[in-house]
Tab-separated table of C-alpha atoms in Angstrom:
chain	number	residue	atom	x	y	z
S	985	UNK	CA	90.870	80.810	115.624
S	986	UNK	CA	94.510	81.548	116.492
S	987	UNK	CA	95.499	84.672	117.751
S	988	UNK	CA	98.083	85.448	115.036
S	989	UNK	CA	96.976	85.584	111.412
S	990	UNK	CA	99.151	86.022	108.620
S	991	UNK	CA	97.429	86.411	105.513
S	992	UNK	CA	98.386	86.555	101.821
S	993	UNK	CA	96.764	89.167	99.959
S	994	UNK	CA	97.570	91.206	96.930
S	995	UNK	CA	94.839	93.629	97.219
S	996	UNK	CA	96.733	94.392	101.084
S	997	UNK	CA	94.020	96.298	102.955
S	998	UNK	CA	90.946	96.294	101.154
S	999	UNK	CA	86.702	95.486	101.934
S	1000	UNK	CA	87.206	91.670	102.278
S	1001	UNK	CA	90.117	92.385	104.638
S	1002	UNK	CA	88.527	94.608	106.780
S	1003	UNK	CA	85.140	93.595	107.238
S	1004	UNK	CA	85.658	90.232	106.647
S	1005	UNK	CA	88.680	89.917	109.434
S	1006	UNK	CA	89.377	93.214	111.398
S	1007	UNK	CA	85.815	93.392	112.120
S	1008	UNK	CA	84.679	90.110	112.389
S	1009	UNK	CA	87.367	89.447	114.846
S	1010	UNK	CA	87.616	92.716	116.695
S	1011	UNK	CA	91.466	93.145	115.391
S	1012	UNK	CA	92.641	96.317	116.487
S	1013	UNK	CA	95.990	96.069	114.795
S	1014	UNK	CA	97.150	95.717	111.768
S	1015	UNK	CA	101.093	95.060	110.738
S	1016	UNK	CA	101.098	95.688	106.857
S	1017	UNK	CA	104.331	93.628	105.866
S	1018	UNK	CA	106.056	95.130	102.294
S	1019	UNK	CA	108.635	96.895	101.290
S	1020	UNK	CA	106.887	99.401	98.822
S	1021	UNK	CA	104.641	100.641	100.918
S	1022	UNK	CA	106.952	100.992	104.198
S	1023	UNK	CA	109.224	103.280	101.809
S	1024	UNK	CA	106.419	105.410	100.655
S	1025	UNK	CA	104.461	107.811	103.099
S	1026	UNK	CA	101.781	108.998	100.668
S	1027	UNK	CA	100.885	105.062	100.346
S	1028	UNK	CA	101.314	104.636	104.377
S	1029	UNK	CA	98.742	107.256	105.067
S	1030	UNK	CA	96.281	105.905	101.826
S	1031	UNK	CA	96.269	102.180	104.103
S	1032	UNK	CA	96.136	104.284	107.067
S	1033	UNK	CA	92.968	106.237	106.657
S	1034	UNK	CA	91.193	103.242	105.089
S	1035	UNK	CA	91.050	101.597	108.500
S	1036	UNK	CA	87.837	101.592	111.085
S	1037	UNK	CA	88.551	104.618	114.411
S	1038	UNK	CA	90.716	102.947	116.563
S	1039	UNK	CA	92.585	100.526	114.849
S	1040	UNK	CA	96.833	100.817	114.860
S	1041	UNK	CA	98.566	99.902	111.963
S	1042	UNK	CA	102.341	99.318	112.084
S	1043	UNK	CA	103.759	99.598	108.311
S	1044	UNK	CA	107.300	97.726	108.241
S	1045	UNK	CA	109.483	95.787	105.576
S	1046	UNK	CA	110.156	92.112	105.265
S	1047	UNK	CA	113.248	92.492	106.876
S	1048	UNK	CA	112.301	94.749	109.984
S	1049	UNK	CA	109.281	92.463	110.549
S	1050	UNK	CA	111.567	89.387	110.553
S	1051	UNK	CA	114.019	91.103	112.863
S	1052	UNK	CA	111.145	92.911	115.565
S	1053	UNK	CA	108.291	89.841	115.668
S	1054	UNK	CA	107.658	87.516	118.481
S	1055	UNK	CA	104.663	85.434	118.421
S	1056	UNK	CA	104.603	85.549	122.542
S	1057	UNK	CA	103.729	89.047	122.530
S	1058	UNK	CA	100.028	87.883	120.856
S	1059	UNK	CA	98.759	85.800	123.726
S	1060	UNK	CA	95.243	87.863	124.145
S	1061	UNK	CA	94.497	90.191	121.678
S	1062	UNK	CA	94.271	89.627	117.856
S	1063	UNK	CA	96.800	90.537	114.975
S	1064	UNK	CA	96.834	90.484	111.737
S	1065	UNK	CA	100.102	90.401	109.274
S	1066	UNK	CA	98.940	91.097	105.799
S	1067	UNK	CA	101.259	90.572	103.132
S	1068	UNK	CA	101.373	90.846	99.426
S	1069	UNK	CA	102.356	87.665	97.968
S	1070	UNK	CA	103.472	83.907	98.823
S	1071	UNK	CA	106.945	84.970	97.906
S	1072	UNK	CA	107.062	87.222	100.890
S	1073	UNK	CA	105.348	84.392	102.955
S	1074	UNK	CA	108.453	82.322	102.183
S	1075	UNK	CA	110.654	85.101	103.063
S	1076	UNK	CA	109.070	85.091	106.896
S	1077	UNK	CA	108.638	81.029	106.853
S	1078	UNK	CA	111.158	80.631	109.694
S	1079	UNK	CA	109.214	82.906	111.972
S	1080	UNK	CA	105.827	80.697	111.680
S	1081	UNK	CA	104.995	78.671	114.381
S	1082	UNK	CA	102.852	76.717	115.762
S	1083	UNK	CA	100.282	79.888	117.094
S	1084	UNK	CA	99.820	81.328	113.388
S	1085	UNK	CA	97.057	80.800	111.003
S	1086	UNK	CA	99.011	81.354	107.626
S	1087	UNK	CA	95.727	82.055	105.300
S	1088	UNK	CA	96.104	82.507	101.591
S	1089	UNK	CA	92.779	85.009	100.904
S	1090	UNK	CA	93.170	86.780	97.441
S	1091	UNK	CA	95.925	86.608	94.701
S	1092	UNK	CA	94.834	87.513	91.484
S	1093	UNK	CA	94.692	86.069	88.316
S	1094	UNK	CA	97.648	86.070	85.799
S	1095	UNK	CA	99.040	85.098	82.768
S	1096	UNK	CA	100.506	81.247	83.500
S	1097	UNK	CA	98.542	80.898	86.567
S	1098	UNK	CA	96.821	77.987	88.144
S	1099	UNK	CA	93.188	78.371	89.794
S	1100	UNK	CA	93.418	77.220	93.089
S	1101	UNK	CA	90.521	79.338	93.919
S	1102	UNK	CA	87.883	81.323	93.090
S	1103	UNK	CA	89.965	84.307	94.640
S	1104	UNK	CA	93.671	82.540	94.630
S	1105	UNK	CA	95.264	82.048	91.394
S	1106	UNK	CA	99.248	80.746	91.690
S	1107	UNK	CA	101.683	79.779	89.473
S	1108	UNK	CA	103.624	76.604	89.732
S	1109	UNK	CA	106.279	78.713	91.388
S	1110	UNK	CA	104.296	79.638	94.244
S	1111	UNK	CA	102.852	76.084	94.744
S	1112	UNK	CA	105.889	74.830	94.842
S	1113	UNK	CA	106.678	77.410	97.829
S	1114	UNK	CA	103.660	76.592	99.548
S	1115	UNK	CA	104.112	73.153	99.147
S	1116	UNK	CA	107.410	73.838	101.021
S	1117	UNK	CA	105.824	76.173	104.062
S	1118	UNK	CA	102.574	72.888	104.054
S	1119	UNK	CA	105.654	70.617	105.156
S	1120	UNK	CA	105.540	72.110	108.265
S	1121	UNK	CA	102.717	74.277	108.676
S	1122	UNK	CA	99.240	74.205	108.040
S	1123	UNK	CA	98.136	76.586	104.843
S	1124	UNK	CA	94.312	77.590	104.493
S	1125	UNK	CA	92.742	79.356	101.700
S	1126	UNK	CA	90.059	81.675	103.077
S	1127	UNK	CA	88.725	84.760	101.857
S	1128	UNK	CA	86.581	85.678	104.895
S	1129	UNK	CA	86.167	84.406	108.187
S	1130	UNK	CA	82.450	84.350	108.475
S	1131	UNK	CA	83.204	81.512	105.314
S	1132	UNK	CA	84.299	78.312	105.518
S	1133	UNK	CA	88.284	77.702	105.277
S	1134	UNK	CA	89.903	74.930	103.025
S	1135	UNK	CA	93.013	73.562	104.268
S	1136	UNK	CA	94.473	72.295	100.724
S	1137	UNK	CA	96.775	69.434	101.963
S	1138	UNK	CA	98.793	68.729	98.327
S	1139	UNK	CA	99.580	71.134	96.719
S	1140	UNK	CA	101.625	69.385	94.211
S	1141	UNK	CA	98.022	68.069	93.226
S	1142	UNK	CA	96.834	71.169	91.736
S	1143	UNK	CA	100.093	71.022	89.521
S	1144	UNK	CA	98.722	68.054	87.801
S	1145	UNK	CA	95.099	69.275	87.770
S	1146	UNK	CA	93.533	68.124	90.786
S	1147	UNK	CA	92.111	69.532	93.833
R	235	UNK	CA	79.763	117.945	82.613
R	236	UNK	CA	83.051	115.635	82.538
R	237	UNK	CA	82.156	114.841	85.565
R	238	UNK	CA	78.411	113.915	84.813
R	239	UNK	CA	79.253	111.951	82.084
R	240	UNK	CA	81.621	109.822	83.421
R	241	UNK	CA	79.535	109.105	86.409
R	242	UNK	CA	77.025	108.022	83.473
R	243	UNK	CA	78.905	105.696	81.721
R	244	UNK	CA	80.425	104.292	85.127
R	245	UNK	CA	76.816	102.937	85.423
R	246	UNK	CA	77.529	100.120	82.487
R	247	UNK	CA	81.343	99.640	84.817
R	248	UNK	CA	80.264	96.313	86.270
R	249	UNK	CA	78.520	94.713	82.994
R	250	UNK	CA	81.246	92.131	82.286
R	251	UNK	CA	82.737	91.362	85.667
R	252	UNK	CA	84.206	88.078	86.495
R	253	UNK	CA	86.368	86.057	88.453
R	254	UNK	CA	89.254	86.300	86.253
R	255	UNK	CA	89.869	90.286	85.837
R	256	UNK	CA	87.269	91.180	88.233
R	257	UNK	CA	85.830	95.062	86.595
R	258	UNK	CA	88.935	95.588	84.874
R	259	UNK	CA	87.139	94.918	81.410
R	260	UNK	CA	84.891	97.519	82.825
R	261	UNK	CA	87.963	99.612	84.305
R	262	UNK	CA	89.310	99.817	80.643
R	263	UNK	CA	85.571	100.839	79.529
R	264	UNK	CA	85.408	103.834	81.690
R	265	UNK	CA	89.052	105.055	81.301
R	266	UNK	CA	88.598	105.142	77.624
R	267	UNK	CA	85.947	107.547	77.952
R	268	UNK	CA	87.266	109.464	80.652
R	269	UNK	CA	90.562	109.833	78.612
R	270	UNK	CA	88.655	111.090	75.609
R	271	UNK	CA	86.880	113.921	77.634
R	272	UNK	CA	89.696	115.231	78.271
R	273	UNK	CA	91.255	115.206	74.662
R	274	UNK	CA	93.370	112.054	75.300
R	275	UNK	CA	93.264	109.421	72.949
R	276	UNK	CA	94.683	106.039	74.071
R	277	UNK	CA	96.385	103.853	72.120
R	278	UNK	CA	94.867	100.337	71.517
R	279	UNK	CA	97.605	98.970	73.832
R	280	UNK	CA	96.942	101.178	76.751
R	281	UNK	CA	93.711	100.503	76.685
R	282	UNK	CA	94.319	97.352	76.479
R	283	UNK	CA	96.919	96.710	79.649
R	284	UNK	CA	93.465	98.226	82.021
R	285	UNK	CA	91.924	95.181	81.113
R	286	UNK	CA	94.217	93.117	83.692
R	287	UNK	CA	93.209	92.280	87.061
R	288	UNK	CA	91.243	95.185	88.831
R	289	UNK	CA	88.774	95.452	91.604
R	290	UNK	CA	87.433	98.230	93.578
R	291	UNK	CA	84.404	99.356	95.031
R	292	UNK	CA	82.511	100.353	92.019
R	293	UNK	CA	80.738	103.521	93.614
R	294	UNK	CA	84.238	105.121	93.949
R	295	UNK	CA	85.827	103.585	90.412
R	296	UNK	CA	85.261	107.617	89.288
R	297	UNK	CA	87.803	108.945	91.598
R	298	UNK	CA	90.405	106.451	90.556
R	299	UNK	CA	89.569	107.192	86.736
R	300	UNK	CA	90.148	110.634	87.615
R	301	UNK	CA	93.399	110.060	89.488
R	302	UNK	CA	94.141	107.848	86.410
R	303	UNK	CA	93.719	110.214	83.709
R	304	UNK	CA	95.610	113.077	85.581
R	305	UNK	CA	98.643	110.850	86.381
R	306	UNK	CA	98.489	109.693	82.851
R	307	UNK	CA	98.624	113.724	81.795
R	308	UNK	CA	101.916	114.342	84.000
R	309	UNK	CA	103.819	111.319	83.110
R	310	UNK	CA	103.164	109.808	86.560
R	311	UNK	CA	102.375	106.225	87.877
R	312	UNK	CA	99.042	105.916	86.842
R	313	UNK	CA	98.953	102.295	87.231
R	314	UNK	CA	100.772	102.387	90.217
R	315	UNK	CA	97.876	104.595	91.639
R	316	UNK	CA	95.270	102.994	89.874
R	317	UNK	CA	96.012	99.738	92.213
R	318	UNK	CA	96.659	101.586	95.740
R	319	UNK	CA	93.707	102.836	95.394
R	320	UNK	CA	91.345	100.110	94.083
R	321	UNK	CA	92.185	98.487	97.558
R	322	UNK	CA	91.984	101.389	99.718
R	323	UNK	CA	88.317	102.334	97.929
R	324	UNK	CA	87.638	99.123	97.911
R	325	UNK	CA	87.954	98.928	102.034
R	326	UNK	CA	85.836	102.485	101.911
R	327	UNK	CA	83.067	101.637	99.610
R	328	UNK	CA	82.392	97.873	101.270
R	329	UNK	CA	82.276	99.151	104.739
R	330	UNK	CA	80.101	102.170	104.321
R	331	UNK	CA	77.971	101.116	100.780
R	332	UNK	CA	77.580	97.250	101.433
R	333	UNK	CA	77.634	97.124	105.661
R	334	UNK	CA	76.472	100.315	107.223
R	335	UNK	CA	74.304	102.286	104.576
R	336	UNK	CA	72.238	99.147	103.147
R	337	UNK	CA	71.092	98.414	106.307
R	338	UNK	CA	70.399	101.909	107.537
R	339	UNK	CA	68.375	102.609	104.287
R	340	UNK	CA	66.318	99.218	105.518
R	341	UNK	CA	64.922	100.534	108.139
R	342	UNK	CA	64.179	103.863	107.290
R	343	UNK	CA	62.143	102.278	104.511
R	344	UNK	CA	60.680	100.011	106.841
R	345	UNK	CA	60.096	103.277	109.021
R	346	UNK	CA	57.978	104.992	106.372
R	347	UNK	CA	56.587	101.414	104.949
R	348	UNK	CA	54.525	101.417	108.051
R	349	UNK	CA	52.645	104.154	106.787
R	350	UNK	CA	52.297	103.439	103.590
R	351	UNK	CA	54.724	101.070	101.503
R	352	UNK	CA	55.077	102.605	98.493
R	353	UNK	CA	56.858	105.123	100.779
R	354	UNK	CA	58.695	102.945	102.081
R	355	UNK	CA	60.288	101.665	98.714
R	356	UNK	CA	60.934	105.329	97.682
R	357	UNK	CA	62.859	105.917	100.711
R	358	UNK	CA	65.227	103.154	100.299
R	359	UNK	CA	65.899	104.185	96.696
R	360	UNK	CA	65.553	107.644	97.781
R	361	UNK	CA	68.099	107.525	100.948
R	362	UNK	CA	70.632	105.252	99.526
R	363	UNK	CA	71.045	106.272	95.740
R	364	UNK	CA	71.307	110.173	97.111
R	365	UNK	CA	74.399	108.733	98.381
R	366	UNK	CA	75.511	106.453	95.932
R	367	UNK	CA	75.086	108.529	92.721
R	368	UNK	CA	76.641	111.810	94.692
R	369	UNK	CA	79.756	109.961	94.994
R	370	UNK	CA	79.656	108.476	91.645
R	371	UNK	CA	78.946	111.411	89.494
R	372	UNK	CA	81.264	114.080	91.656
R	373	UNK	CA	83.924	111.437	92.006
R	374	UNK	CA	85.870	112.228	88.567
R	375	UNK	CA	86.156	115.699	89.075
R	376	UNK	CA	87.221	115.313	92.727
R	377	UNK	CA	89.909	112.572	91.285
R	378	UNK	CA	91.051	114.893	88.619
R	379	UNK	CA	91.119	117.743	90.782
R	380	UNK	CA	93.552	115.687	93.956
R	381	UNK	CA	95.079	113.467	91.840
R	382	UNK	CA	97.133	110.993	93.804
R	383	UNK	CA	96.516	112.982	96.631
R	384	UNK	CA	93.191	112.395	96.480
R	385	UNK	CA	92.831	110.546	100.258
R	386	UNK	CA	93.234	113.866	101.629
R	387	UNK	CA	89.469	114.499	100.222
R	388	UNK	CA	88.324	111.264	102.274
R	389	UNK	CA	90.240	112.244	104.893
R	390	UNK	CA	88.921	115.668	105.356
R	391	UNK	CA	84.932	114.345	105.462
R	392	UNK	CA	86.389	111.530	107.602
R	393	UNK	CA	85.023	108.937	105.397
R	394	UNK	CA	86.114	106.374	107.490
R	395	UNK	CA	84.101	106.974	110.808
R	396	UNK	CA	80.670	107.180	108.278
R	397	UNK	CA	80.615	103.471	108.866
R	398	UNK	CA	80.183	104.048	112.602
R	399	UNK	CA	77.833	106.601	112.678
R	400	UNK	CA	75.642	105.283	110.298
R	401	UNK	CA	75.745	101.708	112.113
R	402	UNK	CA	74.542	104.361	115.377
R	403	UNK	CA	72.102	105.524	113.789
R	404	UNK	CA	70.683	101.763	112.359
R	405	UNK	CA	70.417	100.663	116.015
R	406	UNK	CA	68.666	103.710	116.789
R	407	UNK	CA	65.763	104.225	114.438
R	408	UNK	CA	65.563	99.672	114.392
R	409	UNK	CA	65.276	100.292	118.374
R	410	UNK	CA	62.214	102.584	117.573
R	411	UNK	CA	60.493	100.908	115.135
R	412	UNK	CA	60.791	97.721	117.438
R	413	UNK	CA	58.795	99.692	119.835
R	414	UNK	CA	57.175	101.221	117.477
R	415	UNK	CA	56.019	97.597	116.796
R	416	UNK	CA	55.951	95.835	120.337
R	417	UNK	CA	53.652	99.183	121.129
R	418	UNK	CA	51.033	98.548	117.939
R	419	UNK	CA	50.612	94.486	118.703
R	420	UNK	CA	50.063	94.209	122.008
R	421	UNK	CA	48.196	95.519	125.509
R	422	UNK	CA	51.809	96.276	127.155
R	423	UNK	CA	52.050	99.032	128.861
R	424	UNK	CA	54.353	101.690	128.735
R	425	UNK	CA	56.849	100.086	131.499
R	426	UNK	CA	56.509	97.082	129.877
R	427	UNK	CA	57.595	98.550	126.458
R	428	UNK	CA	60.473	100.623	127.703
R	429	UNK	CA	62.169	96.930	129.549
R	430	UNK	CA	61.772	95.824	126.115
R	431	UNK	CA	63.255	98.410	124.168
R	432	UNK	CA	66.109	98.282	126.952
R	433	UNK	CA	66.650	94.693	126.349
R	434	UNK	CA	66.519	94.075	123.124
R	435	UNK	CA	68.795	97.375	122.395
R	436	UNK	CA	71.064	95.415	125.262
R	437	UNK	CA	70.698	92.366	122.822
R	438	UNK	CA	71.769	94.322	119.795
R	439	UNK	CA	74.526	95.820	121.579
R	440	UNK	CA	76.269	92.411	122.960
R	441	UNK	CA	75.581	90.940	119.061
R	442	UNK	CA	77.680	93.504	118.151
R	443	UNK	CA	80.400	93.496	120.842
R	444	UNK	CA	80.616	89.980	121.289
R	445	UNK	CA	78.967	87.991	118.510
R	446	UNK	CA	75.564	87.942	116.826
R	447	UNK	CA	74.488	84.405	116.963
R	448	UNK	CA	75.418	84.764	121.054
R	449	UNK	CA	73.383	87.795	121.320
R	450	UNK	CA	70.782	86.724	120.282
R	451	UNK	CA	71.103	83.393	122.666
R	452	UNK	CA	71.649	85.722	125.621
R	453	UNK	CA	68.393	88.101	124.212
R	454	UNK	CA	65.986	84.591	124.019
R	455	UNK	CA	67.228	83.409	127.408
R	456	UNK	CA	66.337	86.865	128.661
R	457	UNK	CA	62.813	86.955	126.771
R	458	UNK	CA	61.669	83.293	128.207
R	459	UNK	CA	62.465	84.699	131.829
R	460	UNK	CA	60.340	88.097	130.987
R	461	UNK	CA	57.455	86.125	129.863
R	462	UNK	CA	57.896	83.575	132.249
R	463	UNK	CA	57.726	86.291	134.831
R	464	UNK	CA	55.493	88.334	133.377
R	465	UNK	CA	52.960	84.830	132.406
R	466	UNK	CA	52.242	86.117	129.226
């Protein structure tokens, strides 16, 4: 597993996320990437105090996360970006490289959305985004690590009702 | 009582989850109720929007319908609230319900199953429903009461390090019914038993700092050479 995980989730921080990744893999921090929550400290310290003793959590916008991350500073230890939805991963798709796992784990179900998933659901929007990231990075769907991952290599597929 | 009776009918809260909108059929079940208790009745639409999308850890559901129903009172962001906190519960309730108090509640019924098992299956339920249904039947009043401050109740009994103690305290009372066990089957002595306790609490420890499956490699490894030694 690469060092640096970004992962799409909707939920953010929630039971999948951390016993499923921070500690399956021994992460012991966290960068939370969205706008709403950096701007609101009641909702900072809610994601705070859900996480195991000794895990850091740095809560920053789209924008500051662009600006501040460097994927060299990961070499040993474990991260993990969470962020809310694929639109934000396409925000941040010029900072993915080569030593991130980009990992679409839960997006919930909507009106107008397509089942790619038992736990992603994404509407032709969004495929069409990932589609766009898959042209030059890999894009896995998986909900936990202890499961296996599914690296769904055409998107455009699902568009016309195939896997 | 409003308490009580929400923590009743939060029983029936999972009954028609699925993939699609998770417990929020269930969500807009229990908020109904919850609403009504307090002299609030929804309209159809309302009630109607909590059926979207919603998942939490259904122990703690109660202090969210609590949070819900006071927001809803003020004119605040119940929904807003409603979906912070289905994730952060839903972090809480996983890691201490599913992870740390399951298997804790194993094997102090395992404990008392030695003597007799009946015991032992009224200690599980015993041990981990004293838990579950305390949290579930005080959680409404402690959401009403906190309202979207309610974290600071979680983070005042430091809900968040349960996990670890609890997972202490498995490793502890498995490491004595192991030798409780090794003791009761065999001619070992008391040396004997104590290397094995050691080891296999060494075992336990490097499945859980390292990985499990390598643990228990390293543990085998280490059991061939003790019997090999030993020519049992």
């Amino acid at each position: 597993m690469k060092k640096i995980i970004f992962r799409v989730d909707d939920r953010l921080i929630h039971g999948q996320v951390i016993e499923g990744w921070i500690k399956h893999f021994k992460i012991n921090h966290i960068i939370l990437v969205n706008d709403r929550v950096a701007s609101n400290p009641l909702q900072k310290m809610i994601y705070s105090s859900t996480l195991p003793p000794g895990t850091e959590i740095s809560v920053l916008t789209l924008d500051e996360f662009i600006a501040s991350f460097r994927s060299d500073r990961y070499k040993k230890d474990y991260v993990l970006v969470i962020l809310e939805s694929v639109d934000d991963l396409y925000k941040i798709k010029n900072i993915i490289s080569d030593d991130v796992y980009v990992n679409i784990g839960c997006v919930a179900s909507r009106e107008h959305k397509i089942e790619v998933s038992n736990t992603v659901f994404l509407n032709p929007e969004e495929i069409n985004k990932v589609c766009e990231i898959r042209e030059k990075h890999e894009v896995f769907i998986h909900k936990v690590a202890w499961e296996p991952s599914v690296e769904i290599k055409n998107f455009h597929n699902i568009l016309e009702g195939n896997l | 009582m409003k308490s009580l009776i929400v923590g009743f009918f939060s029983l029936f809260y999972q009954a028609n989850m699925n993939h699609e909108n998770m417990q929020g059929t269930g969500f807009a079940f229990l908020i109904r109720k919850a609403a009504a208790l307090n002299g609030i009745s929804l309209e159809v639409k309302k009630v109607f929007e909590q059926t979207a999308y919603f998942h939490t850890h259904p122990y703690l559901v109660n202090f969210i319908a609590g949070v819900w129903v006071k927001e809803f009172e003020q004119n605040g962001e119940e929904d807003f609230y409603k979906k912070t906190y289905s994730s952060a519960f839903g972090a809480f309730g996983d890691s201490f319900f599913w992870h740390s108090l399951r298997p804790l509640s194993f094997v102090i019924a395992a404990i008392a199953g030695l003597y007799n098992p009946w015991l032992g299956l009224a200690a599980y339920l015993v041990f981990y429903n004293s838990f579950h249904l305390i949290f579930r039947f005080s959680g409404y009043s402690i959401g009403y009461a906190l309202g979207k401050e309610v974290i600071v109740f979680f983070n005042r009994i430091g809900f968040n390090r349960w996990p670890m103690y609890f997972d202490v305290a498995s490793a502890f009372f498995f490491g004595i019914l192991l030798s409780y066990l090794a003791k009761s089957c065999s001619d070992f002595d008391s040396v004997v038993l104590g290397i094995l306790t050691v080891y296999v609490l060494t075992g336990m420890a490097l499945a859980k700092k390292l990985d499990i499956v390598l643990g228990l490699v390293i543990i085998m490894i280490l059991t061939g050479f003790f019997l090999f030694i030993t020519g049992a």
